[in-house]
Amino acid sequence: MSSLYTFLNTNSLYVVLLVVLVIWVGIFAYLFRLDKKVTRLYEKSEREKENVK
Amino acid sequence: MKTWMKIVIGIWITAVIAIGLAMPIGYIPGLGAKARIIYFHVPMSWLSVLAFFMSMWYGIGYLRKKDMKYDIKSATAAELGFVFSILATITGSIWAKFSWGSFWNWDPRETSIFVLLLIYGAYFALRSALEIEERRASLSAVYSVVAFVTVPFFVFIMPRIMFSLHPGGGGSPAPILNSSGKMYMEASMRYVFYASLIGFTGLYLWLFQIRAKIGLLNYNSLLENE
Amino acid sequence: MFMKAAAAILSKDFYSELRTRYALNSLIMFVVVTLSIILFSTAGEAVSPSLSAGILWIIIFFAAMSGLSRCFVSEEERGTAMTLQLWVKPSSVLLGKLAFNSLLIYVLNAMIIAAYLVTMPSFVVKAPLVFILTILIGSFGLASASTFIAAIISKANSKGTLYPVLSFPILLPLLVSVIDATRLSVEGGSLAEAMGDFKIMFSYSVVVTTVAIVLFDFVWRD
């Protein structure tokens, strides 16, 4: 652990890389969840439209 | 889009970010480490053009089939294109400040993205001024076709009027793309660049699907209320 | 039959314009006001020839934006659009309106340029042929694009503000090359130098007119 710390301490680019990656993974996970929810709603709405017909 | 494809997009872009920022890129005259912007800025402007094209494509689809689903998709593409062209403008502007010394100086590339922003703005202004759905769909489709037909004239005009400092233009040392479209990029950099284009295109298509579903949901709920 | 209908639309618009002189009177006042604002703000300043070429097209652009939308908007306002839809083929309507608007903008530009040449001392045309060709082709391109946009906005709310917003990005390629050719004519450039601009203007006009004729059905009949 301390060796990783010294590595990041001397190569500041990788700190930025880590930050950007964490942000991207967070946004991606959120988008994934959002997609699931919207798809469920959409399919429900399409089924209801079929039933009305 | 299948679930595994979405996960692939996630991992793919993660890899592009990691390699793009960390991979050594060698010496590039005049740009240095700032050349890494190509992995993130160029995909944004590519997506804004792709979305513009898709908006016109679905617009024509509406004019042919008169199906509201096409109009919803056309508007969705325009909305995403607007977002990506704003991102391309901001990232390009930040880069220009540190490479050319000012945030905005009407370089041909800056002018073209500005025109693209104007067209998206005009498209949404037109949509909000039309209340009848069918009329909104057909008129905005017609407008996007007219805009798509006139914009390419800039390709012929720009070299006559101005000279470009943008990498790839005539007036700059051309480390990455020169005016004849030849690549002067190292092979390793080129692969990451292509990978980035593919990854962000995938992300765009995914976002497009989500947004289109929301638009269709909205349309279905309007139908139910009638 | 087809051209006859277009000619009938042209003469209808022409006579109703002659009777009221609505468009021309207000446009002349618009030009006078714009020109005097420019003259006041540049009074005593040395305006470079290339800048004066740009200012000329600013006047022409905004005059066109305030005048050319009338042709379709007035049909919608008076409720006569429906009658036209019933009796005349859409492409004849477009051609008739385009002919009227081209005529209007040629008359208007002749007046703007005459007034501009008199009042703007730094605007001296050294290559008349280049200048005349620029005005002839450029005005037609301006008329063809703005007539079609006028047809689109006549169906929308808030027509007045929407018109320049929609037209500007469409007209920008034409305006840039027209301003460049005018600058060349003021600086005494040769015909060969301006050839590139003429090609752009001409092909722009042809492309926009063709697209307008193809797509006009969708705008007109809905």
Short mmCIF file of C-alpha atoms in Angstrom, two decimals:
data_model
loop_
_atom_site.label_atom_id
_atom_site.label_comp_id
_atom_site.label_asym_id
_atom_site.label_seq_id
_atom_site.Cartn_x
_atom_site.Cartn_y
_atom_site.Cartn_z
CA MET A 1 0.00 0.00 0.00
CA SER A 2 2.74 2.43 0.89
CA SER A 3 4.53 1.66 -2.37
CA LEU A 4 1.36 2.58 -4.32
CA TYR A 5 1.19 5.79 -2.30
CA THR A 6 4.76 6.76 -3.14
CA PHE A 7 4.14 5.87 -6.81
CA LEU A 8 1.10 8.15 -6.99
CA ASN A 9 2.92 10.82 -5.02
CA THR A 10 5.66 11.03 -7.64
CA ASN A 11 3.48 10.51 -10.76
CA SER A 12 0.69 13.05 -10.34
CA LEU A 13 -0.77 12.21 -13.79
CA TYR A 14 -1.98 8.89 -12.40
CA VAL A 15 -3.84 10.63 -9.61
CA VAL A 16 -5.79 12.57 -12.25
CA LEU A 17 -6.32 9.33 -14.15
CA LEU A 18 -7.71 7.68 -11.03
CA VAL A 19 -10.07 10.60 -10.41
CA VAL A 20 -11.35 10.58 -13.99
CA LEU A 21 -11.86 6.82 -13.92
CA VAL A 22 -13.80 6.95 -10.66
CA ILE A 23 -16.05 9.66 -12.13
CA TRP A 24 -16.60 7.69 -15.32
CA VAL A 25 -17.40 4.45 -13.48
CA GLY A 26 -19.85 6.32 -11.27
CA ILE A 27 -21.61 7.94 -14.22
CA PHE A 28 -21.65 4.64 -16.10
CA ALA A 29 -23.22 2.75 -13.19
CA TYR A 30 -25.86 5.43 -12.79
CA LEU A 31 -26.62 5.43 -16.52
CA PHE A 32 -26.94 1.65 -16.42
CA ARG A 33 -29.51 1.81 -13.63
CA LEU A 34 -31.38 4.63 -15.37
CA ASP A 35 -31.54 2.58 -18.55
CA LYS A 36 -33.02 -0.40 -16.67
CA LYS A 37 -35.73 1.76 -15.11
CA VAL A 38 -36.68 3.51 -18.33
CA THR A 39 -36.78 0.23 -20.26
CA ARG A 40 -39.10 -1.32 -17.65
CA LEU A 41 -41.44 1.68 -17.83
CA TYR A 42 -41.32 1.69 -21.62
CA GLU A 43 -42.18 -1.98 -21.92
CA LYS A 44 -45.06 -1.57 -19.48
CA SER A 45 -46.40 1.36 -21.48
CA GLU A 46 -46.13 -0.56 -24.77
CA ARG A 47 -47.99 -3.55 -23.21
CA GLU A 48 -50.78 -1.25 -22.04
CA LYS A 49 -51.04 0.22 -25.49
CA GLU A 50 -51.45 -3.30 -26.92
CA ASN A 51 -54.17 -4.09 -24.33
CA VAL A 52 -56.12 -0.95 -25.25
CA LYS A 53 -56.14 -2.07 -28.86
CA MET B 1 -29.00 -2.98 -27.35
CA LYS B 2 -28.13 -6.06 -25.28
CA THR B 3 -26.94 -5.74 -21.69
CA TRP B 4 -23.53 -7.20 -22.50
CA MET B 5 -23.01 -4.50 -25.14
CA LYS B 6 -23.59 -1.79 -22.56
CA ILE B 7 -21.04 -3.38 -20.24
CA VAL B 8 -18.60 -3.63 -23.13
CA ILE B 9 -19.08 0.10 -23.80
CA GLY B 10 -18.37 0.83 -20.14
CA ILE B 11 -15.18 -1.22 -20.06
CA TRP B 12 -14.12 0.02 -23.51
CA ILE B 13 -14.31 3.70 -22.54
CA THR B 14 -12.62 2.99 -19.21
CA ALA B 15 -9.75 1.44 -21.16
CA VAL B 16 -9.64 4.37 -23.59
CA ILE B 17 -9.45 6.86 -20.73
CA ALA B 18 -6.75 4.87 -18.95
CA ILE B 19 -4.61 4.26 -22.04
CA GLY B 20 -5.27 7.72 -23.46
CA LEU B 21 -4.04 9.49 -20.37
CA ALA B 22 -1.26 7.11 -19.36
CA MET B 23 0.28 5.84 -22.60
CA PRO B 24 3.45 7.70 -23.57
CA ILE B 25 2.90 9.51 -26.88
CA GLY B 26 6.40 10.57 -27.90
CA TYR B 27 7.41 14.04 -28.97
CA ILE B 28 4.86 16.00 -31.01
CA PRO B 29 6.07 19.44 -32.18
CA GLY B 30 3.92 22.32 -30.98
CA LEU B 31 1.45 20.23 -29.04
CA GLY B 32 3.25 18.05 -26.51
CA ALA B 33 1.04 16.32 -23.97
CA LYS B 34 -1.90 18.48 -25.08
CA ALA B 35 -2.13 16.20 -28.12
CA ARG B 36 -3.97 13.73 -25.89
CA ILE B 37 -7.06 15.93 -26.33
CA ILE B 38 -7.58 14.14 -29.64
CA TYR B 39 -8.86 11.08 -27.73
CA PHE B 40 -11.67 13.02 -26.11
CA HIS B 41 -12.35 16.21 -28.04
CA VAL B 42 -12.48 14.83 -31.59
CA PRO B 43 -15.06 12.12 -30.69
CA MET B 44 -17.31 14.88 -29.31
CA SER B 45 -17.25 16.84 -32.57
CA TRP B 46 -17.66 13.62 -34.59
CA LEU B 47 -20.74 12.76 -32.53
CA SER B 48 -22.24 16.20 -33.03
CA VAL B 49 -21.96 15.74 -36.81
CA LEU B 50 -23.24 12.14 -36.63
CA ALA B 51 -26.24 13.27 -34.58
CA PHE B 52 -26.93 16.04 -37.08
CA PHE B 53 -26.96 13.43 -39.84
CA MET B 54 -29.17 11.04 -37.86
CA SER B 55 -31.62 13.84 -37.10
CA MET B 56 -31.95 14.53 -40.82
CA TRP B 57 -32.19 10.81 -41.59
CA TYR B 58 -35.10 10.25 -39.20
CA GLY B 59 -36.62 13.52 -40.44
CA ILE B 60 -36.72 12.14 -43.97
CA GLY B 61 -38.12 8.93 -42.51
CA TYR B 62 -40.96 10.93 -41.00
CA LEU B 63 -41.69 12.73 -44.26
CA ARG B 64 -41.90 9.38 -46.05
CA LYS B 65 -43.85 7.32 -43.52
CA LYS B 66 -45.67 10.00 -41.46
CA ASP B 67 -45.02 7.98 -38.29
CA MET B 68 -44.51 10.06 -35.13
CA LYS B 69 -41.86 7.61 -33.90
CA TYR B 70 -39.49 8.95 -36.55
CA ASP B 71 -40.04 12.50 -35.40
CA ILE B 72 -39.32 11.55 -31.79
CA LYS B 73 -36.07 9.92 -32.88
CA SER B 74 -35.15 12.91 -35.02
CA ALA B 75 -35.62 15.27 -32.08
CA THR B 76 -33.71 12.88 -29.81
CA ALA B 77 -30.73 12.85 -32.16
CA ALA B 78 -30.79 16.64 -32.36
CA GLU B 79 -30.90 16.94 -28.58
CA LEU B 80 -27.91 14.65 -28.09
CA GLY B 81 -26.09 16.38 -30.94
CA PHE B 82 -26.62 19.71 -29.24
CA VAL B 83 -25.14 18.37 -25.99
CA PHE B 84 -22.12 16.90 -27.77
CA SER B 85 -21.49 20.01 -29.84
CA ILE B 86 -21.52 22.11 -26.66
CA LEU B 87 -19.00 19.67 -25.14
CA ALA B 88 -16.85 19.86 -28.29
CA THR B 89 -16.97 23.66 -28.19
CA ILE B 90 -16.00 23.90 -24.53
CA THR B 91 -13.20 21.33 -24.68
CA GLY B 92 -11.85 22.86 -27.89
CA SER B 93 -12.00 26.30 -26.39
CA ILE B 94 -10.08 25.28 -23.27
CA TRP B 95 -7.45 23.65 -25.47
CA ALA B 96 -7.27 26.74 -27.73
CA LYS B 97 -6.56 28.98 -24.74
CA PHE B 98 -3.39 27.05 -23.95
CA SER B 99 -2.30 26.41 -27.54
CA TRP B 100 -3.25 29.61 -29.35
CA GLY B 101 -3.58 32.02 -26.45
CA SER B 102 -7.28 32.82 -26.62
CA PHE B 103 -10.49 30.95 -25.91
CA TRP B 104 -12.11 31.98 -29.18
CA ASN B 105 -10.61 33.43 -32.35
CA TRP B 106 -12.95 32.40 -35.21
CA ASP B 107 -10.74 29.69 -36.54
CA PRO B 108 -12.55 27.81 -39.39
CA ARG B 109 -13.16 24.81 -37.12
CA GLU B 110 -14.51 27.08 -34.41
CA THR B 111 -16.72 28.81 -36.96
CA SER B 112 -18.10 25.50 -38.23
CA ILE B 113 -18.98 24.22 -34.76
CA PHE B 114 -20.54 27.62 -34.07
CA VAL B 115 -22.73 27.25 -37.16
CA LEU B 116 -23.69 23.76 -36.01
CA LEU B 117 -24.71 25.17 -32.61
CA LEU B 118 -26.74 27.88 -34.37
CA ILE B 119 -28.55 25.27 -36.45
CA TYR B 120 -29.39 23.14 -33.41
CA GLY B 121 -30.58 26.30 -31.64
CA ALA B 122 -32.74 27.28 -34.62
CA TYR B 123 -34.11 23.72 -34.85
CA PHE B 124 -35.30 23.78 -31.22
CA ALA B 125 -36.63 27.33 -31.59
CA LEU B 126 -38.69 26.15 -34.57
CA ARG B 127 -39.96 23.09 -32.69
CA SER B 128 -41.07 25.14 -29.72
CA ALA B 129 -42.91 27.60 -31.98
CA LEU B 130 -45.06 24.88 -33.58
CA GLU B 131 -47.89 23.47 -31.51
CA ILE B 132 -49.59 21.00 -33.82
CA GLU B 133 -47.62 17.74 -33.62
CA GLU B 134 -47.76 16.72 -37.28
CA ARG B 135 -46.86 20.18 -38.43
CA ARG B 136 -43.98 20.37 -35.96
CA ALA B 137 -42.69 17.02 -37.16
CA SER B 138 -42.80 17.77 -40.87
CA LEU B 139 -41.54 21.36 -40.71
CA SER B 140 -38.62 20.56 -38.41
CA ALA B 141 -37.73 17.62 -40.66
CA VAL B 142 -37.75 19.92 -43.68
CA TYR B 143 -35.59 22.45 -41.84
CA SER B 144 -33.02 19.84 -40.86
CA VAL B 145 -32.75 18.71 -44.50
CA VAL B 146 -32.22 22.29 -45.71
CA ALA B 147 -29.61 22.87 -43.01
CA PHE B 148 -27.86 19.62 -43.89
CA VAL B 149 -27.72 20.61 -47.55
CA THR B 150 -26.31 24.11 -47.02
CA VAL B 151 -23.74 23.44 -44.31
CA PRO B 152 -21.30 21.46 -46.52
CA PHE B 153 -20.68 24.66 -48.51
CA PHE B 154 -18.43 25.71 -45.65
CA VAL B 155 -16.01 23.00 -46.66
CA PHE B 156 -15.43 24.91 -49.91
CA ILE B 157 -15.63 28.41 -48.46
CA MET B 158 -13.39 28.13 -45.44
CA PRO B 159 -10.04 27.59 -47.19
CA ARG B 160 -10.77 30.62 -49.41
CA ILE B 161 -11.60 33.02 -46.63
CA MET B 162 -9.48 32.11 -43.66
CA PHE B 163 -6.53 30.08 -42.81
CA SER B 164 -6.59 27.60 -40.02
CA LEU B 165 -4.38 27.08 -37.02
CA HIS B 166 -6.26 23.94 -36.07
CA PRO B 167 -4.16 20.78 -36.19
CA GLY B 168 -5.01 19.47 -39.63
CA GLY B 169 -5.48 22.94 -41.10
CA GLY B 170 -3.15 24.66 -43.54
CA GLY B 171 -1.52 27.17 -41.22
CA SER B 172 -0.14 24.96 -38.50
CA PRO B 173 2.56 22.40 -38.23
CA ALA B 174 0.42 19.37 -38.99
CA PRO B 175 1.38 16.76 -36.45
CA ILE B 176 -1.83 14.78 -36.50
CA LEU B 177 -3.90 15.39 -39.59
CA ASN B 178 -2.84 17.55 -42.49
CA SER B 179 -5.09 19.24 -45.02
CA SER B 180 -4.98 16.37 -47.47
CA GLY B 181 -6.29 14.12 -44.72
CA LYS B 182 -3.09 12.15 -44.30
CA MET B 183 -2.39 10.85 -40.86
CA TYR B 184 0.85 11.81 -39.19
CA MET B 185 0.08 10.02 -36.00
CA GLU B 186 2.09 7.26 -34.51
CA ALA B 187 0.43 3.90 -34.99
CA SER B 188 -0.12 3.36 -31.25
CA MET B 189 -1.80 6.74 -30.91
CA ARG B 190 -3.92 6.09 -33.96
CA TYR B 191 -5.29 2.83 -32.51
CA VAL B 192 -6.28 4.53 -29.28
CA PHE B 193 -7.90 7.34 -31.28
CA TYR B 194 -9.97 4.91 -33.37
CA ALA B 195 -10.88 2.93 -30.27
CA SER B 196 -12.04 6.14 -28.66
CA LEU B 197 -14.19 7.03 -31.67
CA ILE B 198 -15.81 3.59 -31.59
CA GLY B 199 -16.35 3.70 -27.83
CA PHE B 200 -17.94 7.12 -27.80
CA THR B 201 -20.11 6.25 -30.79
CA GLY B 202 -21.37 3.26 -28.81
CA LEU B 203 -22.05 5.49 -25.82
CA TYR B 204 -23.95 7.89 -28.10
CA LEU B 205 -26.11 5.08 -29.50
CA TRP B 206 -26.90 3.87 -26.00
CA LEU B 207 -27.83 7.39 -24.82
CA PHE B 208 -29.90 7.74 -27.98
CA GLN B 209 -31.88 4.61 -27.13
CA ILE B 210 -32.57 5.74 -23.57
CA ARG B 211 -33.65 9.22 -24.65
CA ALA B 212 -35.79 7.84 -27.50
CA LYS B 213 -37.56 5.52 -25.05
CA ILE B 214 -38.35 8.48 -22.80
CA GLY B 215 -39.69 10.38 -25.82
CA LEU B 216 -41.87 7.43 -26.86
CA LEU B 217 -43.11 7.01 -23.26
CA ASN B 218 -44.09 10.65 -23.25
CA TYR B 219 -45.88 10.21 -26.57
CA ASN B 220 -47.76 7.11 -25.33
CA SER B 221 -48.92 8.92 -22.20
CA LEU B 222 -50.18 11.80 -24.36
CA LEU B 223 -52.15 9.29 -26.45
CA GLU B 224 -53.73 7.80 -23.32
CA ASN B 225 -54.87 11.20 -22.09
CA GLU B 226 -56.64 11.98 -25.32
CA MET C 1 -50.11 25.41 -67.23
CA PHE C 2 -47.50 25.06 -64.55
CA MET C 3 -45.56 28.20 -65.47
CA LYS C 4 -48.81 30.05 -66.13
CA ALA C 5 -49.96 29.46 -62.56
CA ALA C 6 -46.61 30.67 -61.24
CA ALA C 7 -46.87 33.78 -63.41
CA ALA C 8 -50.40 34.36 -62.13
CA ILE C 9 -49.17 34.22 -58.52
CA LEU C 10 -46.37 36.63 -59.38
CA SER C 11 -48.72 39.13 -60.99
CA LYS C 12 -51.22 38.80 -58.11
CA ASP C 13 -48.51 39.64 -55.57
CA PHE C 14 -47.14 42.34 -57.82
CA TYR C 15 -50.48 44.13 -58.19
CA SER C 16 -51.41 43.83 -54.53
CA GLU C 17 -48.00 45.28 -53.71
CA LEU C 18 -48.52 48.13 -56.20
CA ARG C 19 -51.90 48.87 -54.65
CA THR C 20 -50.76 49.06 -51.03
CA ARG C 21 -46.98 49.48 -51.42
CA TYR C 22 -46.87 47.89 -47.98
CA ALA C 23 -43.58 46.03 -48.32
CA LEU C 24 -41.70 48.58 -50.36
CA ASN C 25 -42.63 51.63 -48.26
CA SER C 26 -41.71 50.04 -44.96
CA LEU C 27 -38.54 48.55 -46.45
CA ILE C 28 -37.38 51.92 -47.76
CA MET C 29 -37.88 53.40 -44.29
CA PHE C 30 -36.05 50.44 -42.78
CA VAL C 31 -33.07 51.02 -45.08
CA VAL C 32 -33.03 54.76 -44.34
CA VAL C 33 -33.06 54.13 -40.60
CA THR C 34 -30.36 51.42 -40.72
CA LEU C 35 -28.14 53.43 -43.01
CA SER C 36 -28.39 56.55 -40.86
CA ILE C 37 -27.53 54.58 -37.72
CA ILE C 38 -24.43 53.24 -39.46
CA LEU C 39 -23.50 56.72 -40.72
CA PHE C 40 -23.97 58.26 -37.28
CA SER C 41 -21.85 55.62 -35.61
CA THR C 42 -19.06 55.85 -38.19
CA ALA C 43 -19.18 59.64 -38.54
CA GLY C 44 -15.66 61.00 -38.90
CA GLU C 45 -14.13 57.53 -38.75
CA ALA C 46 -12.17 56.09 -41.62
CA VAL C 47 -14.03 52.90 -42.57
CA SER C 48 -11.75 50.55 -44.46
CA PRO C 49 -13.04 49.38 -47.88
CA SER C 50 -13.27 45.74 -46.81
CA LEU C 51 -15.27 46.71 -43.71
CA SER C 52 -17.66 48.77 -45.83
CA ALA C 53 -18.30 45.69 -47.99
CA GLY C 54 -19.38 43.80 -44.86
CA ILE C 55 -21.61 46.63 -43.67
CA LEU C 56 -23.39 46.73 -47.04
CA TRP C 57 -24.39 43.09 -46.65
CA ILE C 58 -25.51 43.61 -43.07
CA ILE C 59 -28.00 46.18 -44.36
CA ILE C 60 -29.11 43.89 -47.18
CA PHE C 61 -29.46 40.87 -44.88
CA PHE C 62 -31.61 42.63 -42.31
CA ALA C 63 -33.68 44.39 -44.96
CA ALA C 64 -34.36 40.96 -46.51
CA MET C 65 -35.19 39.53 -43.08
CA SER C 66 -37.76 42.25 -42.43
CA GLY C 67 -39.33 42.20 -45.89
CA LEU C 68 -39.21 38.78 -47.50
CA SER C 69 -41.29 36.87 -44.95
CA ARG C 70 -44.39 38.85 -45.98
CA CYS C 71 -45.11 36.73 -49.04
CA PHE C 72 -46.23 33.64 -47.11
CA VAL C 73 -47.13 35.23 -43.78
CA SER C 74 -49.68 37.51 -45.44
CA GLU C 75 -51.37 34.52 -47.10
CA GLU C 76 -51.72 32.84 -43.70
CA GLU C 77 -52.90 36.05 -42.00
CA ARG C 78 -55.54 36.82 -44.60
CA GLY C 79 -56.60 33.18 -44.70
CA THR C 80 -55.99 32.93 -48.42
CA ALA C 81 -53.46 30.10 -48.13
CA MET C 82 -56.25 27.51 -48.22
CA THR C 83 -57.60 28.84 -51.51
CA LEU C 84 -54.16 28.68 -53.06
CA GLN C 85 -53.74 25.12 -51.78
CA LEU C 86 -56.95 24.09 -53.46
CA TRP C 87 -56.34 25.64 -56.86
CA VAL C 88 -52.63 25.80 -57.52
CA LYS C 89 -49.89 23.18 -57.57
CA PRO C 90 -47.44 23.71 -54.70
CA SER C 91 -44.41 24.10 -56.94
CA SER C 92 -46.16 26.88 -58.90
CA VAL C 93 -46.85 28.70 -55.64
CA LEU C 94 -43.20 28.45 -54.64
CA LEU C 95 -41.96 29.60 -58.05
CA GLY C 96 -44.37 32.53 -58.13
CA LYS C 97 -43.42 33.64 -54.64
CA LEU C 98 -39.72 33.17 -55.40
CA ALA C 99 -40.05 35.32 -58.53
CA PHE C 100 -41.83 38.04 -56.57
CA ASN C 101 -39.28 37.98 -53.76
CA SER C 102 -36.37 38.06 -56.22
CA LEU C 103 -37.94 41.05 -57.94
CA LEU C 104 -38.46 42.75 -54.59
CA ILE C 105 -34.91 42.16 -53.46
CA TYR C 106 -33.43 43.34 -56.78
CA VAL C 107 -35.36 46.62 -56.55
CA LEU C 108 -34.46 46.94 -52.89
CA ASN C 109 -30.77 46.21 -53.47
CA ALA C 110 -30.59 48.73 -56.31
CA MET C 111 -31.84 51.38 -53.91
CA ILE C 112 -29.64 50.26 -51.02
CA ILE C 113 -26.54 50.28 -53.21
CA ALA C 114 -27.33 53.67 -54.74
CA ALA C 115 -27.86 55.17 -51.29
CA TYR C 116 -24.77 53.42 -49.95
CA LEU C 117 -22.51 54.58 -52.79
CA VAL C 118 -23.60 58.18 -52.20
CA THR C 119 -23.28 58.21 -48.42
CA MET C 120 -20.29 55.95 -47.78
CA PRO C 121 -17.15 57.65 -49.10
CA SER C 122 -14.84 54.68 -48.62
CA PHE C 123 -17.10 52.36 -50.61
CA VAL C 124 -15.74 52.78 -54.14
CA VAL C 125 -16.29 49.88 -56.54
CA LYS C 126 -13.09 49.37 -58.52
CA ALA C 127 -14.23 46.24 -60.36
CA PRO C 128 -17.82 46.94 -61.50
CA LEU C 129 -18.29 43.64 -63.34
CA VAL C 130 -17.36 41.59 -60.25
CA PHE C 131 -19.67 43.74 -58.15
CA ILE C 132 -22.66 43.49 -60.51
CA LEU C 133 -22.29 39.71 -60.83
CA THR C 134 -22.04 39.40 -57.04
CA ILE C 135 -25.25 41.36 -56.55
CA LEU C 136 -27.09 39.46 -59.30
CA ILE C 137 -26.21 35.94 -58.12
CA GLY C 138 -26.07 36.75 -54.40
CA SER C 139 -29.50 38.40 -54.34
CA PHE C 140 -31.09 35.43 -56.05
CA GLY C 141 -29.49 33.02 -53.57
CA LEU C 142 -30.71 35.22 -50.72
CA ALA C 143 -34.21 35.29 -52.18
CA SER C 144 -34.39 31.52 -52.76
CA ALA C 145 -33.29 30.55 -49.24
CA SER C 146 -35.36 33.18 -47.48
CA THR C 147 -38.50 32.47 -49.51
CA PHE C 148 -38.36 28.84 -48.43
CA ILE C 149 -37.71 29.70 -44.77
CA ALA C 150 -40.61 32.17 -45.00
CA ALA C 151 -42.87 29.28 -46.03
CA ILE C 152 -41.74 27.32 -42.96
CA ILE C 153 -42.18 30.13 -40.43
CA SER C 154 -45.56 31.22 -41.80
CA LYS C 155 -47.02 28.16 -40.01
CA ALA C 156 -45.29 28.93 -36.70
CA ASN C 157 -45.94 31.22 -33.74
CA SER C 158 -43.68 34.23 -33.12
CA LYS C 159 -42.90 34.54 -36.82
CA GLY C 160 -40.98 37.81 -36.68
CA THR C 161 -38.23 36.71 -34.31
CA LEU C 162 -38.03 33.19 -35.67
CA TYR C 163 -37.31 34.30 -39.23
CA PRO C 164 -33.74 35.63 -38.84
CA VAL C 165 -32.96 32.86 -36.32
CA LEU C 166 -33.82 30.15 -38.85
CA SER C 167 -32.42 31.96 -41.88
CA PHE C 168 -29.03 32.98 -40.55
CA PRO C 169 -27.34 29.55 -40.33
CA ILE C 170 -28.79 28.61 -43.72
CA LEU C 171 -27.68 31.87 -45.34
CA LEU C 172 -24.26 32.04 -43.70
CA PRO C 173 -22.33 30.17 -46.45
CA LEU C 174 -23.84 32.50 -49.05
CA LEU C 175 -23.20 35.63 -46.98
CA VAL C 176 -19.57 34.75 -46.34
CA SER C 177 -18.79 34.23 -50.02
CA VAL C 178 -20.84 37.25 -51.10
CA ILE C 179 -19.01 39.50 -48.63
CA ASP C 180 -15.69 38.11 -49.86
CA ALA C 181 -16.59 38.84 -53.50
CA THR C 182 -17.77 42.36 -52.62
CA ARG C 183 -14.51 42.98 -50.78
CA LEU C 184 -12.64 41.84 -53.90
CA SER C 185 -14.67 44.19 -56.10
CA VAL C 186 -13.92 47.13 -53.79
CA GLU C 187 -10.22 46.29 -53.71
CA GLY C 188 -10.17 45.98 -57.51
CA GLY C 189 -9.74 42.21 -57.76
CA SER C 190 -10.00 40.48 -61.10
CA LEU C 191 -12.86 38.31 -62.32
CA ALA C 192 -10.64 35.24 -62.06
CA GLU C 193 -9.96 35.92 -58.38
CA ALA C 194 -13.67 36.13 -57.61
CA MET C 195 -14.47 33.03 -59.67
CA GLY C 196 -14.35 30.72 -56.64
CA ASP C 197 -16.90 32.85 -54.83
CA PHE C 198 -19.16 32.95 -57.89
CA LYS C 199 -19.05 29.18 -58.15
CA ILE C 200 -20.05 28.84 -54.49
CA MET C 201 -22.87 31.40 -54.82
CA PHE C 202 -24.18 29.84 -58.00
CA SER C 203 -24.12 26.24 -56.78
CA TYR C 204 -25.62 27.34 -53.45
CA SER C 205 -28.53 29.02 -55.27
CA VAL C 206 -29.10 25.99 -57.49
CA VAL C 207 -28.97 23.51 -54.58
CA VAL C 208 -31.24 25.55 -52.32
CA THR C 209 -33.80 26.19 -55.07
CA THR C 210 -33.87 22.49 -55.99
CA VAL C 211 -34.27 21.36 -52.38
CA ALA C 212 -36.96 24.01 -51.88
CA ILE C 213 -38.97 22.75 -54.86
CA VAL C 214 -38.65 19.11 -53.73
CA LEU C 215 -39.58 19.76 -50.10
CA PHE C 216 -42.17 22.48 -50.60
CA ASP C 217 -45.02 19.95 -50.80
CA PHE C 218 -44.39 18.94 -47.18
CA VAL C 219 -44.41 22.54 -45.98
CA TRP C 220 -47.36 23.73 -47.95
CA ARG C 221 -49.78 20.82 -47.60
CA ASP C 222 -50.23 19.83 -44.01
#
